[in-house]
PDB file of N, CA and C in Angstrom:
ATOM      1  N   UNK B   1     -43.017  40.217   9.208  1.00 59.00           N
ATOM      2  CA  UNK B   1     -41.962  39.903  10.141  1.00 59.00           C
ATOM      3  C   UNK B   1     -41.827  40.985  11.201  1.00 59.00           C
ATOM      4  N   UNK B   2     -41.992  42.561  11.039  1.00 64.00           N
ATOM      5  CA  UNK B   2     -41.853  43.670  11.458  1.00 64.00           C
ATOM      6  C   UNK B   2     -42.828  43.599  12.587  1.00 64.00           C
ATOM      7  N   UNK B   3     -43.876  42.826  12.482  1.00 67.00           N
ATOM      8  CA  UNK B   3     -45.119  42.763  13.940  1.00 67.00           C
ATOM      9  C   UNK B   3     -44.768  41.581  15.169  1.00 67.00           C
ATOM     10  N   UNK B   4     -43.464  40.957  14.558  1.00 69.00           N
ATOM     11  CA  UNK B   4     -43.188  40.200  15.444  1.00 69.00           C
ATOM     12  C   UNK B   4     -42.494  40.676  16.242  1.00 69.00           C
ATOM     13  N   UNK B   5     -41.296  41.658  16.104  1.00 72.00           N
ATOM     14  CA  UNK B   5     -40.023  42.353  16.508  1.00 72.00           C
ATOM     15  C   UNK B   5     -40.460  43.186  17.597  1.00 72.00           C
ATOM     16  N   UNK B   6     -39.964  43.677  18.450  1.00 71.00           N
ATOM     17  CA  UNK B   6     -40.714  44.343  19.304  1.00 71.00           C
ATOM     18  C   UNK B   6     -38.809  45.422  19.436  1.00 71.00           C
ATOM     19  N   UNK B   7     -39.127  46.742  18.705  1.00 67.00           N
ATOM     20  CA  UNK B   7     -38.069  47.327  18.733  1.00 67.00           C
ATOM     21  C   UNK B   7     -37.927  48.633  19.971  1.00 67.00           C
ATOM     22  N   UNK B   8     -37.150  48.580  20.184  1.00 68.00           N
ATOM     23  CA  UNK B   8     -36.539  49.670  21.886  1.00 68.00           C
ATOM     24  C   UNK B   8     -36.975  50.927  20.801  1.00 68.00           C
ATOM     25  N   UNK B   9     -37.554  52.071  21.801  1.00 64.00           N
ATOM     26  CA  UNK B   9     -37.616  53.111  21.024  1.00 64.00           C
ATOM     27  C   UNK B   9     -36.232  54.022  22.367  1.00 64.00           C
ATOM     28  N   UNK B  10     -35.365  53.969  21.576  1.00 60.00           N
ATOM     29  CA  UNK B  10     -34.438  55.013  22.318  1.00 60.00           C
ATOM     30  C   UNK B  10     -34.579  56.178  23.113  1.00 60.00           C
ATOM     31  N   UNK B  11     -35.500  56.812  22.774  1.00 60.00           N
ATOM     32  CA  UNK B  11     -36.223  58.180  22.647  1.00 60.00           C
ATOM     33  C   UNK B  11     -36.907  57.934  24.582  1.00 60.00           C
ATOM     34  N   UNK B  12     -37.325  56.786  24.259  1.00 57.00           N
ATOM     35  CA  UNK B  12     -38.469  56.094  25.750  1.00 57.00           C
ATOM     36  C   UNK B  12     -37.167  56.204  27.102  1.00 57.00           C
ATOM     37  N   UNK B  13     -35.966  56.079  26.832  1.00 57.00           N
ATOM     38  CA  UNK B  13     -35.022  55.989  27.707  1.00 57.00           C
ATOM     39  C   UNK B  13     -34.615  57.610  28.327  1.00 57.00           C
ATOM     40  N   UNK B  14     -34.682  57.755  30.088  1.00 57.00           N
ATOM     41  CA  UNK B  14     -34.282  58.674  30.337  1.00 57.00           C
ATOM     42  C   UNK B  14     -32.769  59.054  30.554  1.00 57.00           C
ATOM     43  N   UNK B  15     -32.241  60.278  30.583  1.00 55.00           N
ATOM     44  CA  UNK B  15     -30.705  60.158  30.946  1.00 55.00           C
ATOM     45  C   UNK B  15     -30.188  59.885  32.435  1.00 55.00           C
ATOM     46  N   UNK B  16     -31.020  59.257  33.030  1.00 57.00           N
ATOM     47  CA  UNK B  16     -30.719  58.591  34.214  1.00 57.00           C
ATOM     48  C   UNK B  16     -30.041  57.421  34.014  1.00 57.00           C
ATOM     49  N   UNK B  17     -30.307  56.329  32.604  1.00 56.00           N
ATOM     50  CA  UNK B  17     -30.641  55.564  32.683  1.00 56.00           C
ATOM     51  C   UNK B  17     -29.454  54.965  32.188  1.00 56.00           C
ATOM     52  N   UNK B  18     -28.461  53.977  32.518  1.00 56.00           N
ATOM     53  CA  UNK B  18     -27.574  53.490  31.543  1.00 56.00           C
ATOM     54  C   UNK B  18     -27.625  52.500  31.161  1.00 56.00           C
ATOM     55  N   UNK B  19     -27.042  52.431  29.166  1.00 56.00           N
ATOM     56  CA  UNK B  19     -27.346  51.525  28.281  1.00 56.00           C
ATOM     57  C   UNK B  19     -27.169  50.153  28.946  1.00 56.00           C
ATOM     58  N   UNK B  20     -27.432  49.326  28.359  1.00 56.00           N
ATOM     59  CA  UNK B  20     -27.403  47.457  29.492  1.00 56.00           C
ATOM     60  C   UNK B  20     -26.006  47.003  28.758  1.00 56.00           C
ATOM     61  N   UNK B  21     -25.354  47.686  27.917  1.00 56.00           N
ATOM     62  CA  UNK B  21     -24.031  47.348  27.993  1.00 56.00           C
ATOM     63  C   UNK B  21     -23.018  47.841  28.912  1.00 56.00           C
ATOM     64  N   UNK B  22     -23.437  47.886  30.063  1.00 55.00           N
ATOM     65  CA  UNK B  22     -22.033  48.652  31.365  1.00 55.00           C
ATOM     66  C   UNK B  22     -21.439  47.264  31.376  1.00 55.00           C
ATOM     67  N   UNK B  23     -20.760  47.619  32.096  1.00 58.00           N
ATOM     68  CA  UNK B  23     -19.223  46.794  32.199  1.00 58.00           C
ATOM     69  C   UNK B  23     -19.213  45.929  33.803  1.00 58.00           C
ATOM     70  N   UNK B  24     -20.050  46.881  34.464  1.00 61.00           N
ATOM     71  CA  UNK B  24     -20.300  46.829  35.735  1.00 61.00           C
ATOM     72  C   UNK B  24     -21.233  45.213  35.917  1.00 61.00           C
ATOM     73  N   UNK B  25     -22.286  44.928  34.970  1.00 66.00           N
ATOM     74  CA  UNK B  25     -23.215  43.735  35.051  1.00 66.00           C
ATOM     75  C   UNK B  25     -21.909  42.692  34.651  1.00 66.00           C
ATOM     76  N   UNK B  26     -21.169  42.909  33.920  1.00 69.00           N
ATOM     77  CA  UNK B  26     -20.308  41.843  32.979  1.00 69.00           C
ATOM     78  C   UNK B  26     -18.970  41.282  33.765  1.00 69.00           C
ATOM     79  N   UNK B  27     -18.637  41.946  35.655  1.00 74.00           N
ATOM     80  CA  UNK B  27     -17.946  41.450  36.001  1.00 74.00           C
ATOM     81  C   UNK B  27     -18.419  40.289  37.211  1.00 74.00           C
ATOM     82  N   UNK B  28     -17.304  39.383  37.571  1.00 74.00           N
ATOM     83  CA  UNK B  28     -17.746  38.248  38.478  1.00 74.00           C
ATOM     84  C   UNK B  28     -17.337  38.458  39.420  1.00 74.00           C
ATOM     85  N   UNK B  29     -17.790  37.450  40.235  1.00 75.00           N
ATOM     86  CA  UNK B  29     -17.173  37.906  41.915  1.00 75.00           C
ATOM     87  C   UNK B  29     -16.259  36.673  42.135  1.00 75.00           C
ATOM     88  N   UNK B  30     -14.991  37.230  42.456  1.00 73.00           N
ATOM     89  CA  UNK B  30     -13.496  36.482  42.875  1.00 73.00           C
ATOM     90  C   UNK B  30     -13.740  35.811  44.262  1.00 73.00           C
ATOM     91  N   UNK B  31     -13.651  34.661  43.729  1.00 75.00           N
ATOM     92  CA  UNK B  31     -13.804  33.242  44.853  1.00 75.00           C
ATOM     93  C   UNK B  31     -12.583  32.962  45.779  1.00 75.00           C
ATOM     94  N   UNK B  32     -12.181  33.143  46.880  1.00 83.00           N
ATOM     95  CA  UNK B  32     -10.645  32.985  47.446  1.00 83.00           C
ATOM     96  C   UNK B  32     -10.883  31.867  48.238  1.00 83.00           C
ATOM     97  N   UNK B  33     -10.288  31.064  47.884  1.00 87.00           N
ATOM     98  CA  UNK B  33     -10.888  29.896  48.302  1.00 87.00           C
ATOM     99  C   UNK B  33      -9.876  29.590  49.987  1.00 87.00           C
ATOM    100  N   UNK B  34     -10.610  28.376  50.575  1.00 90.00           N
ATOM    101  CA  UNK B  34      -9.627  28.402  52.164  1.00 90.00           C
ATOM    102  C   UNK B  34      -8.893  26.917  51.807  1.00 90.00           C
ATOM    103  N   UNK B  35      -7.571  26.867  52.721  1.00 90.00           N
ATOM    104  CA  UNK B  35      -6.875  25.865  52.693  1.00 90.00           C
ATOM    105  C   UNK B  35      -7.397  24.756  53.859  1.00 90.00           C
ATOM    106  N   UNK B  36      -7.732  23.527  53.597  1.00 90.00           N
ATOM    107  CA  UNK B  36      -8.380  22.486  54.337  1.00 90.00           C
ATOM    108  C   UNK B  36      -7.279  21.588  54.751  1.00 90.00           C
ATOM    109  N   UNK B  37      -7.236  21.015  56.215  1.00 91.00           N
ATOM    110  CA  UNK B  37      -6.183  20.232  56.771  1.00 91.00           C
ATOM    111  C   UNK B  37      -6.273  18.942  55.643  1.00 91.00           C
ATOM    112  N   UNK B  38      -7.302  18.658  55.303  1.00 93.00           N
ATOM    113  CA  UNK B  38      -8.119  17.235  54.862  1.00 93.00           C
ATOM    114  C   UNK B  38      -6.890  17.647  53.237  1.00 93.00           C
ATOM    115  N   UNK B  39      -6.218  18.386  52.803  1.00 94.00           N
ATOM    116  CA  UNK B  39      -5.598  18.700  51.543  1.00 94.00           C
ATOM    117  C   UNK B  39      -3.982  18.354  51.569  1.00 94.00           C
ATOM    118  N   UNK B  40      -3.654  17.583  52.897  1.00 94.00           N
ATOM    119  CA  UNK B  40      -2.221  17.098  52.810  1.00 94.00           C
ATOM    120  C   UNK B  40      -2.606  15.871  52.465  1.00 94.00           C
ATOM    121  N   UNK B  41      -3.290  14.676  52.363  1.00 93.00           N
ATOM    122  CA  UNK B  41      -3.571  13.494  52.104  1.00 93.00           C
ATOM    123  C   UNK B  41      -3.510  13.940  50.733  1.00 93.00           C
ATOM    124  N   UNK B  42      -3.361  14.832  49.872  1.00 94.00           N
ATOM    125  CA  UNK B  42      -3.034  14.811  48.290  1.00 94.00           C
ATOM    126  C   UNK B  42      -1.509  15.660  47.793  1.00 94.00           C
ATOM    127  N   UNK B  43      -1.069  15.840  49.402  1.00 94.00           N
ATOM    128  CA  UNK B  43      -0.036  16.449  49.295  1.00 94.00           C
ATOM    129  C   UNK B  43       0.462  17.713  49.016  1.00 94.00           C
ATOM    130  N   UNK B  44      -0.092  18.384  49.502  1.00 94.00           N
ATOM    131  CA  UNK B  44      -0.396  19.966  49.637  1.00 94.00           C
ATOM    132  C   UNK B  44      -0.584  20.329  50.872  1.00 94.00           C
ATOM    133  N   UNK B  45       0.466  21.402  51.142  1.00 93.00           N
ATOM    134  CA  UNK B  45       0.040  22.397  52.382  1.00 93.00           C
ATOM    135  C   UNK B  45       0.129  24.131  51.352  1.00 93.00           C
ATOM    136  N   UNK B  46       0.076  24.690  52.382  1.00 92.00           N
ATOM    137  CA  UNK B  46      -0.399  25.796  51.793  1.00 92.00           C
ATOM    138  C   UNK B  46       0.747  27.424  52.027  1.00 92.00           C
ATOM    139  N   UNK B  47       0.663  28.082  51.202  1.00 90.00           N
ATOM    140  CA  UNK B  47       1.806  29.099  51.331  1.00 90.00           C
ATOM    141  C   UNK B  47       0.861  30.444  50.989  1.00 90.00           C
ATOM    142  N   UNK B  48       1.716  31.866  51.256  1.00 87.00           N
ATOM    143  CA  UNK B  48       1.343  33.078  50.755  1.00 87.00           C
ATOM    144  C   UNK B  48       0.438  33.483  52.089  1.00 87.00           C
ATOM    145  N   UNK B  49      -0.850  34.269  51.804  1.00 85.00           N
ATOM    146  CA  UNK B  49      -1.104  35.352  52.713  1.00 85.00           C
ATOM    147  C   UNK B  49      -2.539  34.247  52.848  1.00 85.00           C
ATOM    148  N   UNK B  50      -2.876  34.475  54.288  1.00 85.00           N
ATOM    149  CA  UNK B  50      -3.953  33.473  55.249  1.00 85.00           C
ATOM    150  C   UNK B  50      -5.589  34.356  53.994  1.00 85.00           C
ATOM    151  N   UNK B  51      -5.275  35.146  53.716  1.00 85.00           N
ATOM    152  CA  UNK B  51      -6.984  35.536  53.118  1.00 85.00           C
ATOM    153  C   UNK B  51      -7.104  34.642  51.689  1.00 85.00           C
ATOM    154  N   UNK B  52      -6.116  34.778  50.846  1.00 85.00           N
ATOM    155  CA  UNK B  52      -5.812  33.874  49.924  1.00 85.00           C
ATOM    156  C   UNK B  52      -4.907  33.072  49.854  1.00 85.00           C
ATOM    157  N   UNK B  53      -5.030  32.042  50.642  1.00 91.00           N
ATOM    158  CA  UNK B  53      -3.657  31.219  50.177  1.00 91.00           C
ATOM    159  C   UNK B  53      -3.559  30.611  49.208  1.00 91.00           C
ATOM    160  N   UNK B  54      -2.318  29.666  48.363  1.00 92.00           N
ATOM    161  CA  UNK B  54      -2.064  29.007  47.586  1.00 92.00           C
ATOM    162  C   UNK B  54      -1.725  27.718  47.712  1.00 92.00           C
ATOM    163  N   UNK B  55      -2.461  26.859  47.089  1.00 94.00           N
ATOM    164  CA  UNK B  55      -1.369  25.411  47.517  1.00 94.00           C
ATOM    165  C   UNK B  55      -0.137  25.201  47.361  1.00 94.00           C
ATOM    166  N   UNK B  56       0.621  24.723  47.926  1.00 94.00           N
ATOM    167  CA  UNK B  56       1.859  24.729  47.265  1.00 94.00           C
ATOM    168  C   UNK B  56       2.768  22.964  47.223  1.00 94.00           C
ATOM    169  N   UNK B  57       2.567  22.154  46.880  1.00 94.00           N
ATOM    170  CA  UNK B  57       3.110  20.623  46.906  1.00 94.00           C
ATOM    171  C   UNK B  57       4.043  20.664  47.510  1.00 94.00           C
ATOM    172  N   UNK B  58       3.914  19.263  48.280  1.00 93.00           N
ATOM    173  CA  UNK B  58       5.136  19.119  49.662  1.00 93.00           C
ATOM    174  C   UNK B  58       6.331  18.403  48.712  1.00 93.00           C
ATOM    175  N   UNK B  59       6.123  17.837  48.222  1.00 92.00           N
ATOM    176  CA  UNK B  59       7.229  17.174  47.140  1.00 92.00           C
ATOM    177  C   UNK B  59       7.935  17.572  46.103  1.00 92.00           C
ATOM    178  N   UNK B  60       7.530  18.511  45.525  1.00 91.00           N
ATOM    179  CA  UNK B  60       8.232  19.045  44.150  1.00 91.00           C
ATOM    180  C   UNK B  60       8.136  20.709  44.613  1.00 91.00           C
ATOM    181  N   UNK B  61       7.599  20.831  45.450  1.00 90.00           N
ATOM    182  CA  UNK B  61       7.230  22.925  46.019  1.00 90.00           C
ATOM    183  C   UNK B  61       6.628  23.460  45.034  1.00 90.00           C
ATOM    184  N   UNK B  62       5.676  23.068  43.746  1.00 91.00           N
ATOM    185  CA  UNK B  62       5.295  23.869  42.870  1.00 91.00           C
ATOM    186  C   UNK B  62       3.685  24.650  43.420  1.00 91.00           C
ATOM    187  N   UNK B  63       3.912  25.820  43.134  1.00 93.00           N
ATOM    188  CA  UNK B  63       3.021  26.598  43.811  1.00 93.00           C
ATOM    189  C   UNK B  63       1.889  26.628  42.272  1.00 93.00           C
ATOM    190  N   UNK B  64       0.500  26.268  43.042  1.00 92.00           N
ATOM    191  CA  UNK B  64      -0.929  26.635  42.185  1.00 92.00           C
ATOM    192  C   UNK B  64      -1.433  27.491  42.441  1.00 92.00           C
ATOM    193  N   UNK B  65      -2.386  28.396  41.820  1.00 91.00           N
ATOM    194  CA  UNK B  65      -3.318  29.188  42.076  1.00 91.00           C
ATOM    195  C   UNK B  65      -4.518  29.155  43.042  1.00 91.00           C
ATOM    196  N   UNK B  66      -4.663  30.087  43.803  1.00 90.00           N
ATOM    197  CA  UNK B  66      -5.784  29.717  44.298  1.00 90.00           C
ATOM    198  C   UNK B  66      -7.077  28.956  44.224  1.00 90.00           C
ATOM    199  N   UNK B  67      -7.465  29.738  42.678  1.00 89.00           N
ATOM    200  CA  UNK B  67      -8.817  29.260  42.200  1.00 89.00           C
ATOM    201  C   UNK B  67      -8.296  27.274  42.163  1.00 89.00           C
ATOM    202  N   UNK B  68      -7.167  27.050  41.957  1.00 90.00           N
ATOM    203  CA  UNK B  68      -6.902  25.078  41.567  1.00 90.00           C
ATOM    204  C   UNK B  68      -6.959  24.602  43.155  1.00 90.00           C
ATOM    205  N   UNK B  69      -7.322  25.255  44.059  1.00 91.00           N
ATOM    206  CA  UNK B  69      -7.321  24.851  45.315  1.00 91.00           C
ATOM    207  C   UNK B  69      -8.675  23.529  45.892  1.00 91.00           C
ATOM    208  N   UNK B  70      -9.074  22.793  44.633  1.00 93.00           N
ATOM    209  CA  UNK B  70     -10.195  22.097  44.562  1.00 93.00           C
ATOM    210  C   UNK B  70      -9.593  20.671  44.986  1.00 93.00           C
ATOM    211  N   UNK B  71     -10.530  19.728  45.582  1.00 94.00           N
ATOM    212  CA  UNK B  71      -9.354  18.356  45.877  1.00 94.00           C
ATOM    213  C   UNK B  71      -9.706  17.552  44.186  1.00 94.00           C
ATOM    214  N   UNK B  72     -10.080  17.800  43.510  1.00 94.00           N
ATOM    215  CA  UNK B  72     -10.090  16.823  42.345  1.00 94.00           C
ATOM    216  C   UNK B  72      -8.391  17.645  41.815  1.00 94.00           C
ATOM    217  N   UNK B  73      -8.277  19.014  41.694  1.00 94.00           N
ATOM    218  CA  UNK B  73      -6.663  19.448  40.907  1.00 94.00           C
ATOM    219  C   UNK B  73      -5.673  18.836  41.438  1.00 94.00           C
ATOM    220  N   UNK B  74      -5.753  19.277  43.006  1.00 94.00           N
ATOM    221  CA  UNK B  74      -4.783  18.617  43.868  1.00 94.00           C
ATOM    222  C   UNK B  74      -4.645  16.941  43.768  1.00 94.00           C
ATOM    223  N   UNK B  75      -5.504  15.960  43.683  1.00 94.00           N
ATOM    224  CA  UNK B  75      -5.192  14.977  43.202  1.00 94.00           C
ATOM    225  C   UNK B  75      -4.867  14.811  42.093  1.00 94.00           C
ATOM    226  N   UNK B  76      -5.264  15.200  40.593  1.00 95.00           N
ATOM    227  CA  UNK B  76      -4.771  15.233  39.577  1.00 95.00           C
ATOM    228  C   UNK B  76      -3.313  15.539  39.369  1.00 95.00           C
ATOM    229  N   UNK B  77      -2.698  16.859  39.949  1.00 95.00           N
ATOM    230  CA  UNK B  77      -1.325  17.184  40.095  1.00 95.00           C
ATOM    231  C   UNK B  77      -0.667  15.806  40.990  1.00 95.00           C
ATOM    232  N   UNK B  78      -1.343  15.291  42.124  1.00 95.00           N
ATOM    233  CA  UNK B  78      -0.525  14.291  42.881  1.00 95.00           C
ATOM    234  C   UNK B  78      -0.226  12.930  41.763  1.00 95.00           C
ATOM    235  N   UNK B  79      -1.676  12.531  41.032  1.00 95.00           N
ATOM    236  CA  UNK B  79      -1.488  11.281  40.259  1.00 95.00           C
ATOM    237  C   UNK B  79      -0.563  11.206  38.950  1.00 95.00           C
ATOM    238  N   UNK B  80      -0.249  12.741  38.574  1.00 95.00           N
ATOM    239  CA  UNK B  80       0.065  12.846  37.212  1.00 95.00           C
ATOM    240  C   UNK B  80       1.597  13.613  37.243  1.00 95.00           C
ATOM    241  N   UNK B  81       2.014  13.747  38.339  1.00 94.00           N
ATOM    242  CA  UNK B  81       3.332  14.099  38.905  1.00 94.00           C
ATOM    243  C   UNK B  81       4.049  13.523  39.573  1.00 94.00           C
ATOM    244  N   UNK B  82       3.512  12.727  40.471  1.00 94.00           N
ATOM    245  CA  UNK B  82       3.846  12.214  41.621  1.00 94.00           C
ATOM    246  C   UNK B  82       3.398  10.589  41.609  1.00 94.00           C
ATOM    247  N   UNK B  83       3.076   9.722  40.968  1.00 95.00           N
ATOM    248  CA  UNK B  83       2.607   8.807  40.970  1.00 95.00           C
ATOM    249  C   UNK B  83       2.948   7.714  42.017  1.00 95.00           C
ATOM    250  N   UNK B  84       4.260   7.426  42.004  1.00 94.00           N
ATOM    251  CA  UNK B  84       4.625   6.947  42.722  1.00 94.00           C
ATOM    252  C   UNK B  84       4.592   6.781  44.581  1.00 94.00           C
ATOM    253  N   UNK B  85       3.733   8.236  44.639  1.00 92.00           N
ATOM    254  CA  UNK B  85       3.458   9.025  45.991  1.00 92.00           C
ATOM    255  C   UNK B  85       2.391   8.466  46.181  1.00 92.00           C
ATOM    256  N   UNK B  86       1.404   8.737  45.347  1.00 91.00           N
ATOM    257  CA  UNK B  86      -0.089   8.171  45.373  1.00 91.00           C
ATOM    258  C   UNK B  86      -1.210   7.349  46.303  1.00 91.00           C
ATOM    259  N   UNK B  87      -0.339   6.749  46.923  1.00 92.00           N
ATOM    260  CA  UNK B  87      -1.055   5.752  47.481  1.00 92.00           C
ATOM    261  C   UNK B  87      -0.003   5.971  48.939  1.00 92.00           C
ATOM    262  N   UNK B  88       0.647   6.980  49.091  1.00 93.00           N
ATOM    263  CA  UNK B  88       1.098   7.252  50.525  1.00 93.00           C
ATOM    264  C   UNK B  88       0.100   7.487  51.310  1.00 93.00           C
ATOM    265  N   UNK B  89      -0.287   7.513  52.709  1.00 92.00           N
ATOM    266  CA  UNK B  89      -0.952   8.172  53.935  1.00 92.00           C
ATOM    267  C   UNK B  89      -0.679   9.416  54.232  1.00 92.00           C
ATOM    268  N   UNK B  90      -1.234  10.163  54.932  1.00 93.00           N
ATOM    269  CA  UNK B  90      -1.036  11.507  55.468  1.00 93.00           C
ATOM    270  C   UNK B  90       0.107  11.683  56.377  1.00 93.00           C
ATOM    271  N   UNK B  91       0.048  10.877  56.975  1.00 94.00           N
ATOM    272  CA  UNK B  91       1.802  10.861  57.781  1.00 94.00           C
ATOM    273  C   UNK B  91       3.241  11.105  57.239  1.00 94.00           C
ATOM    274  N   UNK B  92       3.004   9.910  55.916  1.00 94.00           N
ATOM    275  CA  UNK B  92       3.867  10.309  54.614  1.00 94.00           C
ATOM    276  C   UNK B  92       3.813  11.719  54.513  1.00 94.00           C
ATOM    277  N   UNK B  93       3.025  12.338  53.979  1.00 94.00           N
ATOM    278  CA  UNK B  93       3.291  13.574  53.676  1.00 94.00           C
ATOM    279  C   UNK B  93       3.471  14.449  54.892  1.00 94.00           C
ATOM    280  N   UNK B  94       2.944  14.608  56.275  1.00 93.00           N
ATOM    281  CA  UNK B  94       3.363  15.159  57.270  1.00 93.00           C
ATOM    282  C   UNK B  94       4.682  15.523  57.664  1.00 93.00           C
ATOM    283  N   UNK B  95       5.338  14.083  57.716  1.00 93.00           N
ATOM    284  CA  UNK B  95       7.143  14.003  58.066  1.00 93.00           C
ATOM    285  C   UNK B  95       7.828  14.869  56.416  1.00 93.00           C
ATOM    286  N   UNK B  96       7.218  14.785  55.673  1.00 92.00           N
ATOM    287  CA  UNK B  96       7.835  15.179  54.095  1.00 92.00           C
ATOM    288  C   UNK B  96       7.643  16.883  54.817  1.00 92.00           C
ATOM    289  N   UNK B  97       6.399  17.181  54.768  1.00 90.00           N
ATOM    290  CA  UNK B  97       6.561  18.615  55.385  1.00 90.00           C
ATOM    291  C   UNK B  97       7.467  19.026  56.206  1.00 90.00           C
ATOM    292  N   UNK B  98       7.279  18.620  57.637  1.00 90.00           N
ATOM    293  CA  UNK B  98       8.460  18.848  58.294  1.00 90.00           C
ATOM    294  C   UNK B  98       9.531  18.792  58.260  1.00 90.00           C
ATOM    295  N   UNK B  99      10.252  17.960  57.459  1.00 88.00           N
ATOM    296  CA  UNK B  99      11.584  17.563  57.000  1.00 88.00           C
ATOM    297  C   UNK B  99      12.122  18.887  55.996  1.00 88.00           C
ATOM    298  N   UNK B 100      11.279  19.543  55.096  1.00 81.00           N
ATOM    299  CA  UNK B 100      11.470  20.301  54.131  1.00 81.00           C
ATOM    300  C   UNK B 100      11.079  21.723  54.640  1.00 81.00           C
ATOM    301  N   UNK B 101      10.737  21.909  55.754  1.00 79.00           N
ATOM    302  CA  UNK B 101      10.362  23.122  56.668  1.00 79.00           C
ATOM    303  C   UNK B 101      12.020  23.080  56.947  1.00 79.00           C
ATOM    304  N   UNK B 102      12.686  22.063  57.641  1.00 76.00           N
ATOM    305  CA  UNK B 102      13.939  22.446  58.285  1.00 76.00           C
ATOM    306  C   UNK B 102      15.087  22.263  57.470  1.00 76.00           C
ATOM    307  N   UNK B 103      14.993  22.016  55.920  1.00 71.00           N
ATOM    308  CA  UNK B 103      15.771  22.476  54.789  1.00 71.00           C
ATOM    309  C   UNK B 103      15.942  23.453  54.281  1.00 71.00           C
ATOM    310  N   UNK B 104      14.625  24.968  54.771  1.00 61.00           N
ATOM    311  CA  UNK B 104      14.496  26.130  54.490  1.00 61.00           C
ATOM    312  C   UNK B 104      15.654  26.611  55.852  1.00 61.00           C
TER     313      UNK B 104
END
């Protein structure tokens, strides 16, 4: 079994060299995703700072995370919250925006 194994000789490694467990290979790169006009037809405009924004629903104001900024979440939150909304147009939700801009 021992001629199959092909074992690291430690010794072969210089102190330049660091072990392949760093921490550094094991992190990801943070996706900030952009807010699309085409994302009020599911009823979402967008809040917080222009590099990352957040969606935030024109109907109920519940604010998502960036990373849920996908149009399959945003419809899911519209069909499974909002049902009754569902089958509104973008205009619908336009005047809903504006109307709730001048309630702030």
């Amino acid at each position: 079994m021992d001629k199959f194994l092909r074992w690291k000789d430690s010794s072969s490694r210089t102190d330049d060299e660091e072990p392949s467990t760093s921490v550094t290979k094991n992190l990801k790169k943070v996706v900030k995703r952009k807010y699309d006009e085409d994302y009020i037809k599911y009823g979402f405009s967008w809040c917080g700072d222009e590099t990352a924004p957040r969606p935030q629903c024109i109907i109920c104001g519940d604010q998502l995370s960036n990373e849920s900024m996908v149009p399959s979440n945003l419809k899911r939150h519209l069909y499974s919250s909002h049902p009754s909304c569902a089958n509104k147009d973008k205009q619908y939700f336009k005047r809903n925006k504006i109307k709730n801009r001048r309630n702030l």
